[in-house]
Coordinates of C-alpha atoms and ligand atoms in Angstrom, one line a residue:
M49 CA 131.2 -87.2 -84.9
I50 CA 128.4 -85.4 -83.0
C51 CA 126.7 -84.2 -86.1
R52 CA 127.0 -87.6 -87.9
A53 CA 125.6 -89.5 -84.9
L54 CA 122.7 -87.2 -84.4
R55 CA 121.8 -87.0 -88.1
F56 CA 122.0 -90.7 -88.7
S57 CA 120.8 -92.1 -85.4
L58 CA 118.2 -89.6 -84.3
A59 CA 117.3 -88.2 -87.7
I60 CA 117.1 -84.7 -86.2
P61 CA 116.9 -82.1 -88.9
F62 CA 119.7 -79.9 -87.6
F63 CA 119.0 -76.8 -89.5
A64 CA 115.2 -77.0 -89.5
F65 CA 114.7 -73.7 -87.8
A66 CA 111.5 -71.9 -88.0
F67 CA 111.6 -68.1 -87.4
S68 CA 108.7 -65.9 -87.0
P69 CA 108.4 -62.3 -85.9
K70 CA 108.0 -62.0 -82.2
S71 CA 104.9 -60.2 -81.1
G72 CA 103.8 -58.5 -78.0
L73 CA 106.5 -56.9 -76.0
A74 CA 108.3 -55.0 -78.7
D75 CA 105.1 -53.7 -80.3
Q76 CA 103.7 -52.5 -77.0
A77 CA 106.8 -50.5 -76.2
A78 CA 107.1 -49.1 -79.7
E79 CA 107.6 -45.6 -78.4
C80 CA 110.6 -46.6 -76.4
P81 CA 113.9 -46.9 -78.4
H82 CA 115.8 -50.2 -77.9
W83 CA 119.1 -49.5 -79.6
L84 CA 120.6 -46.6 -77.7
S85 CA 123.8 -44.7 -78.6
V86 CA 125.4 -43.0 -75.6
I87 CA 126.8 -39.5 -76.5
P88 CA 128.3 -37.3 -73.8
L89 CA 126.6 -33.9 -73.8
V90 CA 129.6 -31.6 -74.3
E91 CA 129.9 -28.1 -75.9
D92 CA 133.2 -28.4 -77.7
D93 CA 131.9 -29.8 -81.0
I94 CA 128.1 -29.2 -81.2
D95 CA 127.8 -29.5 -84.9
G96 CA 130.1 -32.5 -85.2
I97 CA 128.2 -34.4 -82.5
A98 CA 124.8 -33.5 -84.0
D99 CA 126.0 -34.8 -87.4
D100 CA 127.2 -38.0 -85.8
A101 CA 123.9 -38.5 -84.0
V102 CA 121.9 -38.0 -87.2
A103 CA 124.2 -40.4 -89.1
Q104 CA 123.9 -43.1 -86.5
G105 CA 120.1 -42.8 -86.6
D106 CA 120.1 -42.9 -90.4
K107 CA 122.7 -45.5 -91.2
T108 CA 123.0 -47.9 -88.2
I109 CA 120.5 -49.8 -86.0
I110 CA 120.5 -46.9 -83.5
D111 CA 117.0 -45.6 -82.8
G112 CA 117.7 -43.5 -79.7
I113 CA 120.4 -41.1 -78.7
A114 CA 121.0 -41.2 -74.9
W115 CA 122.6 -37.9 -74.1
L116 CA 124.9 -38.6 -71.2
M117 CA 124.5 -36.4 -68.1
R118 CA 126.3 -36.9 -64.8
L119 CA 124.3 -35.7 -61.9
C120 CA 126.2 -37.2 -59.0
P121 CA 126.5 -34.2 -56.7
E122 CA 129.6 -32.0 -56.8
G123 CA 130.6 -29.2 -54.5
N124 CA 129.2 -27.8 -51.3
P125 CA 126.8 -26.0 -51.8
V126 CA 126.0 -28.5 -54.5
A127 CA 126.4 -27.3 -58.1
D128 CA 123.4 -27.1 -60.5
L129 CA 124.7 -29.6 -63.0
A130 CA 121.3 -30.3 -64.6
S131 CA 121.0 -26.6 -65.7
Q132 CA 124.4 -26.8 -67.3
Y133 CA 123.5 -29.9 -69.3
A134 CA 120.1 -28.4 -70.1
A135 CA 121.8 -25.4 -71.7
I136 CA 123.9 -27.7 -74.0
Y137 CA 120.9 -29.9 -74.7
R138 CA 119.0 -26.9 -76.0
K139 CA 121.7 -26.1 -78.5
I140 CA 122.2 -29.6 -79.8
E141 CA 118.8 -31.3 -79.7
P142 CA 117.1 -29.1 -82.3
K143 CA 120.0 -29.6 -84.7
V144 CA 119.4 -33.4 -84.6
R145 CA 115.6 -33.2 -84.5
A146 CA 115.6 -31.0 -87.7
R147 CA 117.2 -33.7 -89.7
S148 CA 116.4 -37.1 -88.0
K149 CA 113.6 -39.0 -86.4
V150 CA 116.0 -40.7 -84.0
K151 CA 114.7 -40.4 -80.5
Q152 CA 116.6 -38.2 -78.1
G153 CA 116.6 -38.8 -74.3
V154 CA 118.4 -38.3 -71.1
L155 CA 120.8 -40.8 -69.7
L156 CA 121.2 -40.1 -66.0
Q157 CA 124.6 -41.7 -66.2
S158 CA 125.2 -41.0 -62.5
T159 CA 122.9 -39.9 -59.8
M160 CA 123.9 -41.7 -56.6
G161 CA 127.4 -42.0 -58.1
H162 CA 129.5 -44.8 -59.4
G163 CA 132.0 -44.4 -56.6
G164 CA 134.7 -42.0 -57.9
Y165 CA 135.2 -38.8 -56.0
P166 CA 134.7 -35.5 -57.8
G167 CA 137.1 -32.5 -57.5
E168 CA 134.9 -31.1 -54.7
V169 CA 132.6 -33.3 -52.7
S170 CA 129.0 -32.5 -51.6
G171 CA 127.9 -32.4 -48.0
F172 CA 125.4 -35.3 -48.5
Q173 CA 125.5 -38.6 -46.7
T174 CA 127.6 -41.2 -48.6
A175 CA 126.9 -44.9 -48.5
V176 CA 128.8 -47.0 -46.0
K177 CA 129.8 -50.6 -46.8
A178 CA 129.7 -53.5 -44.4
D179 CA 133.3 -53.1 -43.5
G180 CA 132.8 -49.4 -42.6
S181 CA 134.5 -47.9 -45.6
T182 CA 132.8 -45.4 -47.8
V183 CA 132.6 -44.8 -51.5
Y184 CA 131.4 -41.7 -53.2
R185 CA 127.8 -42.9 -53.7
M186 CA 125.0 -40.9 -52.1
C187 CA 122.6 -42.5 -49.7
P188 CA 118.9 -41.9 -50.8
L189 CA 117.8 -41.7 -47.2
D190 CA 119.5 -38.2 -47.1
S191 CA 116.5 -36.0 -47.9
R192 CA 118.9 -33.2 -49.1
F193 CA 120.2 -35.5 -51.8
M194 CA 116.6 -36.5 -52.7
D195 CA 115.6 -32.9 -53.0
Y196 CA 118.7 -32.3 -55.3
I197 CA 117.8 -35.3 -57.5
G198 CA 114.1 -34.2 -57.8
R199 CA 115.1 -30.7 -58.6
S200 CA 117.7 -31.8 -61.2
C201 CA 115.3 -34.2 -62.9
R202 CA 112.6 -31.5 -63.1
T203 CA 115.1 -29.3 -64.9
L204 CA 115.8 -32.0 -67.4
A205 CA 112.1 -32.9 -67.7
A206 CA 111.5 -29.3 -68.9
L207 CA 113.5 -30.2 -72.0
K208 CA 110.7 -32.7 -72.9
P209 CA 113.1 -35.6 -73.8
D210 CA 111.7 -38.7 -75.6
F211 CA 112.8 -40.9 -72.7
F212 CA 115.0 -41.1 -69.7
M213 CA 117.3 -43.9 -68.5
V214 CA 118.7 -44.4 -65.0
D215 CA 122.2 -45.9 -64.9
D216 CA 123.4 -48.8 -62.7
D217 CA 125.0 -46.6 -60.0
T218 CA 121.6 -46.7 -58.3
R219 CA 122.2 -49.5 -55.9
L220 CA 123.6 -50.1 -52.4
V221 CA 125.3 -53.4 -52.8
W222 CA 128.9 -54.5 -52.5
G223 CA 130.7 -57.7 -51.6
A224 CA 129.2 -60.5 -49.6
V225 CA 127.0 -58.4 -47.2
P226 CA 124.8 -56.1 -49.1
G227 CA 123.2 -52.8 -48.1
C228 CA 124.1 -49.4 -46.8
F229 CA 125.3 -49.2 -43.2
C230 CA 125.3 -45.4 -42.9
P231 CA 123.8 -43.8 -39.7
L232 CA 120.5 -43.1 -41.6
H233 CA 120.1 -46.8 -42.5
L234 CA 121.0 -48.0 -39.0
S235 CA 118.4 -45.6 -37.7
A236 CA 115.8 -47.0 -40.2
L237 CA 116.7 -50.5 -38.9
E238 CA 116.2 -49.3 -35.3
K239 CA 112.8 -48.1 -36.3
A240 CA 111.9 -51.4 -38.0
T241 CA 113.1 -53.6 -35.1
G242 CA 112.6 -51.5 -32.1
R243 CA 116.2 -51.6 -30.9
K244 CA 119.5 -49.9 -31.6
W245 CA 122.1 -51.6 -33.9
T246 CA 125.7 -50.8 -34.6
R247 CA 127.2 -51.5 -38.0
Q248 CA 129.1 -54.4 -36.6
E249 CA 126.1 -55.9 -34.9
T250 CA 124.1 -55.6 -38.1
V251 CA 126.7 -57.2 -40.2
E252 CA 127.1 -60.1 -37.7
Q253 CA 123.4 -60.7 -37.6
L254 CA 123.2 -60.8 -41.4
Q255 CA 126.2 -63.2 -41.6
L256 CA 124.4 -65.5 -39.1
G257 CA 121.8 -66.1 -41.8
D258 CA 118.8 -65.1 -39.7
R259 CA 116.1 -65.2 -42.3
E260 CA 113.7 -62.9 -40.5
F261 CA 116.4 -60.2 -39.9
R262 CA 117.6 -60.5 -43.5
D263 CA 114.0 -59.9 -44.7
V264 CA 113.7 -56.7 -42.6
W265 CA 117.1 -55.5 -44.0
E266 CA 116.1 -56.3 -47.5
K267 CA 112.8 -54.5 -47.1
I268 CA 114.6 -51.4 -45.9
Y269 CA 116.8 -51.6 -49.0
F270 CA 113.7 -52.1 -51.3
D271 CA 111.9 -49.1 -49.7
T272 CA 115.0 -46.9 -50.0
M273 CA 115.4 -47.6 -53.7
E274 CA 111.6 -47.4 -54.3
A275 CA 111.5 -43.9 -52.9
F276 CA 114.5 -43.0 -55.0
Y277 CA 113.1 -44.3 -58.3
R278 CA 109.7 -42.8 -57.6
T279 CA 111.2 -39.4 -57.0
I280 CA 112.8 -39.6 -60.5
R281 CA 109.7 -40.9 -62.1
A282 CA 107.5 -38.2 -60.5
S283 CA 109.9 -35.5 -61.8
F284 CA 109.3 -36.4 -65.5
P285 CA 106.0 -36.0 -67.4
S286 CA 103.9 -39.2 -66.8
D287 CA 104.0 -40.2 -70.5
T288 CA 107.8 -40.0 -70.8
P289 CA 109.2 -43.6 -71.0
G290 CA 111.7 -44.5 -68.3
M291 CA 114.3 -47.3 -68.4
L292 CA 116.5 -48.9 -65.8
C293 CA 120.1 -50.2 -66.0
T294 CA 120.9 -52.9 -63.5
T295 CA 123.7 -55.1 -62.3
K296 CA 123.6 -58.8 -61.3
V297 CA 124.6 -58.2 -57.7
H298 CA 122.5 -59.5 -54.8
F299 CA 119.0 -58.4 -54.3
H300 CA 119.2 -55.4 -56.5
F301 CA 118.9 -57.8 -59.5
K302 CA 116.1 -59.7 -57.7
Y303 CA 114.0 -56.5 -57.8
A304 CA 115.2 -55.2 -61.2
K305 CA 111.8 -55.9 -62.8
A306 CA 109.9 -54.1 -59.9
F307 CA 112.2 -51.1 -60.1
A308 CA 111.9 -50.9 -63.9
Q309 CA 108.1 -51.0 -63.4
M310 CA 108.4 -48.0 -61.1
L311 CA 110.3 -46.1 -63.8
A312 CA 108.0 -47.0 -66.7
A313 CA 105.3 -44.7 -68.0
P314 CA 101.7 -46.0 -67.9
G315 CA 101.3 -48.6 -70.7
Q316 CA 105.1 -48.9 -71.3
V317 CA 106.6 -52.4 -71.0
P318 CA 109.3 -52.1 -68.3
V319 CA 112.8 -51.9 -69.8
V320 CA 115.8 -53.3 -68.1
R321 CA 119.3 -53.0 -69.4
G322 CA 121.1 -56.0 -68.0
A323 CA 124.5 -56.5 -66.6
G324 CA 127.8 -57.4 -68.4
A325 CA 129.3 -55.5 -71.2
N326 CA 131.7 -57.3 -73.4
Y327 CA 134.5 -55.6 -71.4
A328 CA 137.9 -56.8 -72.3
G329 CA 136.3 -59.6 -74.1
N330 CA 138.4 -60.2 -77.2
N331 CA 139.2 -63.8 -76.5
V332 CA 137.5 -66.6 -78.4
Y333 CA 135.0 -67.6 -75.8
H334 CA 133.8 -64.3 -74.4
C335 CA 130.9 -63.7 -76.7
I336 CA 129.6 -67.2 -76.1
Y337 CA 130.0 -66.7 -72.4
K338 CA 128.2 -63.4 -72.5
R339 CA 125.3 -64.9 -74.4
A340 CA 125.0 -67.6 -71.7
S341 CA 125.1 -64.9 -69.0
F342 CA 122.4 -62.8 -70.6
A343 CA 120.2 -65.9 -71.3
F344 CA 120.4 -66.7 -67.6
Q345 CA 119.7 -63.1 -66.5
L346 CA 116.6 -63.0 -68.8
K347 CA 115.3 -66.3 -67.3
N348 CA 115.7 -64.8 -63.8
I349 CA 114.2 -61.4 -64.5
G350 CA 111.2 -63.2 -66.0
S351 CA 108.7 -62.3 -68.7
G352 CA 107.0 -59.0 -69.3
V353 CA 110.2 -57.0 -69.6
V354 CA 112.1 -55.6 -72.6
Y355 CA 115.7 -56.6 -71.9
L356 CA 118.7 -54.7 -73.3
Q357 CA 122.4 -55.5 -73.4
E358 CA 125.1 -53.6 -71.7
A359 CA 127.3 -53.0 -74.7
D360 CA 129.3 -50.0 -73.5
T361 CA 132.6 -50.2 -75.3
C362 CA 133.9 -46.7 -75.6
P363 CA 136.8 -47.2 -78.1
Q364 CA 139.3 -44.9 -76.4
Q365 CA 138.9 -46.6 -73.0
L366 CA 140.5 -49.5 -71.3
W367 CA 137.1 -51.3 -71.5
S368 CA 136.8 -51.5 -75.2
C369 CA 136.4 -54.4 -77.5
S370 CA 136.5 -54.5 -81.3
A371 CA 133.6 -53.5 -83.5
T372 CA 133.4 -57.0 -85.0
R373 CA 133.4 -58.6 -81.6
E374 CA 130.7 -56.1 -80.4
Y375 CA 128.5 -56.8 -83.4
E376 CA 128.8 -60.6 -82.9
N377 CA 128.0 -60.2 -79.2
M378 CA 124.9 -58.2 -79.9
V379 CA 123.6 -60.6 -82.5
L380 CA 124.1 -63.6 -80.3
Q381 CA 122.3 -62.1 -77.4
A382 CA 119.5 -60.8 -79.6
L383 CA 118.9 -64.4 -80.6
E384 CA 118.3 -65.2 -76.9
G385 CA 115.6 -62.6 -76.7
V386 CA 117.5 -59.5 -75.8
K387 CA 115.8 -56.7 -77.6
G388 CA 118.5 -54.1 -78.0
A389 CA 121.5 -52.5 -76.3
K390 CA 122.9 -49.4 -74.8
I391 CA 126.0 -48.8 -76.9
W392 CA 128.8 -46.4 -76.2
I393 CA 130.9 -46.0 -79.3
T394 CA 131.3 -42.2 -79.4
R395 CA 133.6 -40.5 -77.1
T396 CA 134.1 -39.6 -73.4
F397 CA 133.7 -36.0 -72.1
M398 CA 137.4 -35.4 -72.8
T399 CA 138.7 -38.0 -75.2
R400 CA 137.8 -39.3 -78.6
E401 CA 139.2 -41.8 -81.1
R402 CA 137.9 -40.9 -84.5
R403 CA 139.2 -43.9 -86.5
S404 CA 137.8 -46.4 -84.1
Q405 CA 134.5 -44.5 -84.1
L406 CA 134.4 -44.9 -87.9
A407 CA 135.1 -48.6 -87.7
Y408 CA 132.2 -49.2 -85.3
R409 CA 129.9 -47.2 -87.5
R410 CA 131.0 -49.1 -90.6
I411 CA 130.5 -52.5 -89.0
F412 CA 127.2 -51.5 -87.5
S413 CA 126.0 -50.0 -90.7
Q414 CA 126.9 -53.0 -92.8
N415 CA 125.2 -55.4 -90.4
R416 CA 122.2 -53.4 -89.3
G417 CA 119.9 -55.8 -91.2
I418 CA 121.0 -58.9 -89.3
M419 CA 121.1 -57.1 -86.0
S420 CA 117.5 -55.9 -86.5
W421 CA 116.5 -59.4 -87.7
A422 CA 118.1 -61.1 -84.7
A423 CA 116.2 -58.9 -82.3
K424 CA 112.9 -60.0 -83.9
A425 CA 113.6 -63.6 -84.8
D426 CA 112.2 -66.4 -82.6
F427 CA 113.6 -69.8 -82.1
R428 CA 110.5 -71.9 -82.2
Q429 CA 112.4 -75.0 -83.0
G430 CA 116.0 -74.7 -82.1
G431 CA 117.2 -78.2 -83.0
V432 CA 119.9 -78.2 -80.3
V433 CA 119.2 -77.0 -76.7
V434 CA 121.6 -76.5 -73.8
P435 CA 120.3 -75.9 -70.3
N436 CA 120.0 -72.3 -69.1
V437 CA 122.1 -72.7 -66.0
G438 CA 124.2 -69.6 -66.1
V439 CA 127.9 -68.9 -66.1
G440 CA 130.7 -69.0 -63.5
E441 CA 133.5 -66.5 -63.1
G442 CA 135.8 -65.5 -66.0
D443 CA 134.8 -67.2 -69.1
C444 CA 133.5 -70.3 -67.4
D445 CA 130.3 -71.4 -69.1
W446 CA 128.5 -74.2 -67.3
T447 CA 126.5 -75.0 -70.3
G448 CA 129.6 -76.7 -71.8
F449 CA 128.3 -77.8 -75.2
A450 CA 127.3 -74.3 -76.2
K451 CA 130.8 -72.9 -75.6
R452 CA 132.9 -75.9 -76.5
Y453 CA 131.1 -77.2 -79.6
F454 CA 128.0 -75.6 -81.0
A455 CA 129.1 -71.9 -81.1
L456 CA 132.5 -72.8 -82.5
T457 CA 131.2 -75.0 -85.3
G458 CA 128.4 -72.6 -86.2
I459 CA 125.7 -75.0 -85.3
P460 CA 122.7 -73.0 -84.1
Y461 CA 121.6 -73.7 -80.5
R462 CA 119.4 -72.1 -77.9
Y463 CA 119.3 -72.0 -74.1
G464 CA 116.3 -73.5 -72.2
E465 CA 114.4 -76.7 -72.1
A466 CA 113.9 -78.9 -75.1
E467 CA 110.6 -79.2 -76.8
K468 CA 109.5 -82.1 -78.8
G469 CA 111.9 -82.9 -81.6
E470 CA 114.8 -81.0 -80.1
V471 CA 118.1 -82.5 -78.7
T472 CA 119.4 -81.6 -75.3
A473 CA 123.2 -81.5 -75.0
L474 CA 124.5 -82.2 -71.6
C475 CA 127.8 -82.5 -69.7
A476 CA 128.7 -82.8 -66.0
S477 CA 128.9 -79.1 -65.4
S478 CA 125.4 -78.5 -66.6
L479 CA 123.9 -81.7 -65.1
S480 CA 125.1 -80.8 -61.7
R481 CA 123.0 -77.6 -61.8
L482 CA 119.8 -79.3 -62.8
S483 CA 117.1 -80.7 -60.5
R484 CA 116.1 -84.3 -60.6
A485 CA 112.8 -83.4 -62.3
E486 CA 114.7 -81.3 -64.9
I487 CA 117.1 -84.2 -65.6
E488 CA 114.3 -86.7 -66.0
R489 CA 112.4 -84.3 -68.3
A490 CA 115.5 -84.0 -70.5
F491 CA 116.1 -87.7 -70.7
S492 CA 112.6 -88.4 -71.7
G493 CA 113.6 -86.8 -75.1
A494 CA 116.7 -86.9 -77.3
V495 CA 119.9 -86.3 -75.4
L496 CA 123.6 -85.9 -76.4
L497 CA 125.8 -86.7 -73.5
D498 CA 129.6 -86.4 -73.2
G499 CA 132.0 -88.5 -71.2
T500 CA 131.9 -86.2 -68.1
G501 CA 128.2 -86.3 -68.2
A502 CA 128.1 -90.1 -68.5
N503 CA 130.4 -90.5 -65.5
W504 CA 128.2 -87.9 -63.6
M505 CA 125.0 -89.8 -64.4
S506 CA 126.3 -93.1 -63.2
T507 CA 127.8 -91.7 -60.1
N508 CA 124.5 -90.0 -59.2
G509 CA 122.2 -93.0 -59.7
Y510 CA 121.0 -92.3 -63.3
A511 CA 122.8 -95.1 -65.1
K512 CA 119.6 -96.7 -66.2
L513 CA 118.8 -93.6 -68.3
I514 CA 122.0 -93.8 -70.3
G515 CA 122.4 -97.5 -70.9
A516 CA 125.7 -98.0 -69.3
D517 CA 127.4 -98.1 -65.9
A518 CA 129.9 -95.5 -66.9
R519 CA 133.2 -95.2 -64.9
P520 CA 136.1 -92.8 -65.1
W521 CA 138.7 -94.3 -67.4
A522 CA 141.2 -96.7 -65.7
R523 CA 142.0 -99.0 -68.7
K524 CA 144.8 -99.2 -71.2
T525 CA 145.6 -96.0 -73.0
I526 CA 143.9 -95.5 -76.3
Q527 CA 145.1 -93.9 -79.5
L528 CA 142.2 -94.2 -81.9
H529 CA 138.5 -93.6 -82.1
L530 CA 136.8 -95.2 -85.1
D531 CA 133.5 -96.1 -86.5
E532 CA 132.4 -98.4 -89.4
K533 CA 131.5 -95.5 -91.6
G534 CA 134.9 -94.0 -91.8
F535 CA 135.0 -91.6 -88.8
S536 CA 138.4 -91.5 -87.2
L537 CA 140.0 -89.4 -84.5
G538 CA 143.5 -89.6 -83.0
G539 CA 145.6 -87.7 -80.6
M540 CA 143.1 -87.7 -77.7
R541 CA 144.1 -87.3 -74.1
V542 CA 143.3 -90.2 -71.8
D543 CA 142.4 -89.3 -68.2
R544 CA 139.5 -89.8 -65.8
A545 CA 137.2 -87.4 -67.7
L546 CA 137.1 -90.1 -70.4
A547 CA 134.1 -92.5 -69.7
D548 CA 134.6 -96.3 -69.6
L549 CA 131.4 -97.6 -71.3
T550 CA 132.3 -101.3 -71.3
S551 CA 129.5 -102.1 -68.9
L552 CA 126.5 -101.8 -71.2
H553 CA 122.9 -102.3 -70.4
Q554 CA 120.6 -104.5 -72.5
G555 CA 119.6 -102.6 -75.6
A556 CA 122.5 -100.3 -75.8
E557 CA 124.0 -100.2 -79.3
V558 CA 127.7 -99.4 -79.9
L559 CA 128.2 -96.6 -82.5
S560 CA 131.9 -96.2 -82.5
R561 CA 134.9 -97.8 -80.7
L562 CA 138.1 -96.8 -78.9
Y563 CA 141.3 -98.7 -79.8
N564 CA 144.7 -99.4 -78.1
V565 CA 147.7 -99.7 -80.3
P566 CA 150.1 -102.0 -78.4
S567 CA 153.3 -101.0 -80.2
M568 CA 154.3 -99.1 -83.3
G569 CA 153.0 -100.9 -86.5
S570 CA 150.8 -103.4 -84.7
E571 CA 147.1 -103.8 -85.3
P572 CA 144.9 -101.6 -83.2
K573 CA 143.0 -103.6 -80.5
Y574 CA 139.5 -102.8 -79.5
E575 CA 139.4 -101.5 -75.9
A576 CA 136.0 -100.0 -75.2
P577 CA 132.9 -98.3 -76.8
G578 CA 133.6 -94.7 -78.1
S579 CA 129.9 -93.9 -78.2
I580 CA 126.6 -95.7 -77.8
V581 CA 122.9 -95.1 -78.4
F582 CA 120.2 -96.2 -76.0
A583 CA 116.5 -96.0 -75.8
N584 CA 115.6 -95.6 -72.1
S585 CA 112.5 -96.4 -70.0
L586 CA 111.4 -92.7 -70.0
G587 CA 110.9 -92.9 -73.8
G588 CA 114.1 -90.9 -74.4
R589 CA 116.9 -91.7 -76.9
V590 CA 120.4 -91.0 -75.7
I591 CA 123.7 -90.8 -77.5
V592 CA 126.5 -91.2 -74.9
M593 CA 130.1 -90.3 -75.9
A594 CA 133.0 -91.7 -74.0
Q595 CA 135.1 -88.7 -74.7
P596 CA 134.8 -85.5 -72.7
L597 CA 133.6 -82.5 -74.7
R598 CA 136.9 -80.7 -74.7
E599 CA 138.3 -83.6 -76.8
C600 CA 135.6 -83.4 -79.5
M601 CA 136.6 -80.0 -80.9
P602 CA 139.6 -79.7 -83.2
K603 CA 141.7 -76.8 -81.8
Y604 CA 142.0 -75.0 -85.1
Y605 CA 138.4 -73.9 -84.9
N606 CA 139.4 -71.5 -82.2
Q607 CA 141.5 -69.6 -84.7
T608 CA 139.1 -69.6 -87.6
L609 CA 135.4 -69.3 -86.8
F610 CA 135.7 -66.8 -84.0
G611 CA 139.0 -65.2 -85.0
E612 CA 139.0 -61.4 -85.2
N613 CA 139.2 -61.4 -89.0
Y614 CA 136.2 -63.7 -89.4
Q615 CA 133.2 -61.6 -90.5
Ligands
ZN735 ZN1 122.5 -45.2 -46.1

């Protein structure tokens, strides 16, 4: 229905996509690998690990090995973990370098700490949450911890790695009230405001929404993290590229680009590995959801950054997903402008799953061409566009059409704003996240609108743009949706998400009709328009469907196009 209507009524060439190599960012950061394979630096199988690193560099898309090192402090006095890793690195790195051009670098997989407690804790100040609880994450305001990090990074810098990457444990944000409330941070707040603050007073003040106070608190956070990142940067040679992993939480994400710039070498385009691996994402919609999530992250981070996916999917862990699903995920996100990924398909320090590892390598090797292409391809003319409005919790995708229709049917689409000749696809969940100016801009071009969107437009004063005073359905039930060219659909649900389009504006043309069948065997009776096309005063041309999007997609597509066995 959707395709037919668009093809015949708008004459949009659906598959007229123009791809051209992207220029600029990727070229400037050529020295920085973008497809990183994480391998824990362990001593139990030096030759096997080196062989695997070489094979990944030769046969898959991987162009960098990120040797995993955990520097989060252990023991009191603190253990010299960096020297232990350096000793293993010296054994394994030459074995790879002798046979492969794959870059080899340092993944500082933990520095401040991901939260888990080691066998023996250090004596450094840990971060304190708003509720007063602590996790095992070091606070960078403790100068002893900063000395330890600087010393550790200098030990690793002596190895002359091709790059370093800082993991996403480098943040002080949890829950609704972000920041570290340890004594050192409260002391910094006292210095900035000229008065003493307890943790409870600070939390209360932040919850009051006092803008000025929040700015002071945010500045302390920024300064804390800046000092931390600059300590790491200064410990490595100035020409060693540095990369940042971030999460989406609070103001850490807001400053991700600035922090990545602090870690970058002179002349290097900042690299940010974004948030959201395909963890536990084996259901039908998860890849589509992740693509929407990354498109939205990319929009918020802004231009001038090389953005990488979080694709950690260690096959022997709870957080794994299949090789096919991971590959699909990486290609879809690459199409949105994500340039690479940090992939963990090898082993942990203590466990490995050889058969799964082989499956990942096979899939990644078979598909390296399309993965590489996707990272370079550019949607100049996407044909179908859905607004880049982000995602909700779980698999909720506010973009609607992307998840419910285009991805499942295989129709290419992109996130953003339509350019001339493109069609914007809208439903209520995406419309409610757009500004008036964005809505008017969209409706000055070609638009495809579902029943929820039609009802939303009318309720919010935009009926004149769609050619009907749409109302939530309160008429007789319907059993058939037909048009004159032979389209037919039955078995639809009838509820208030269905739009009643009987009140048409002048110029609106009915494309298809909804019918009521009074009793078994009787002739269907026309009840209301099933879809209309309308040219509005902004110069836009709109197809309005009465049915909600969820009713436009035969259920069997869920099982076929995005099924596990579909490759
Ligand atoms: Zn602190």
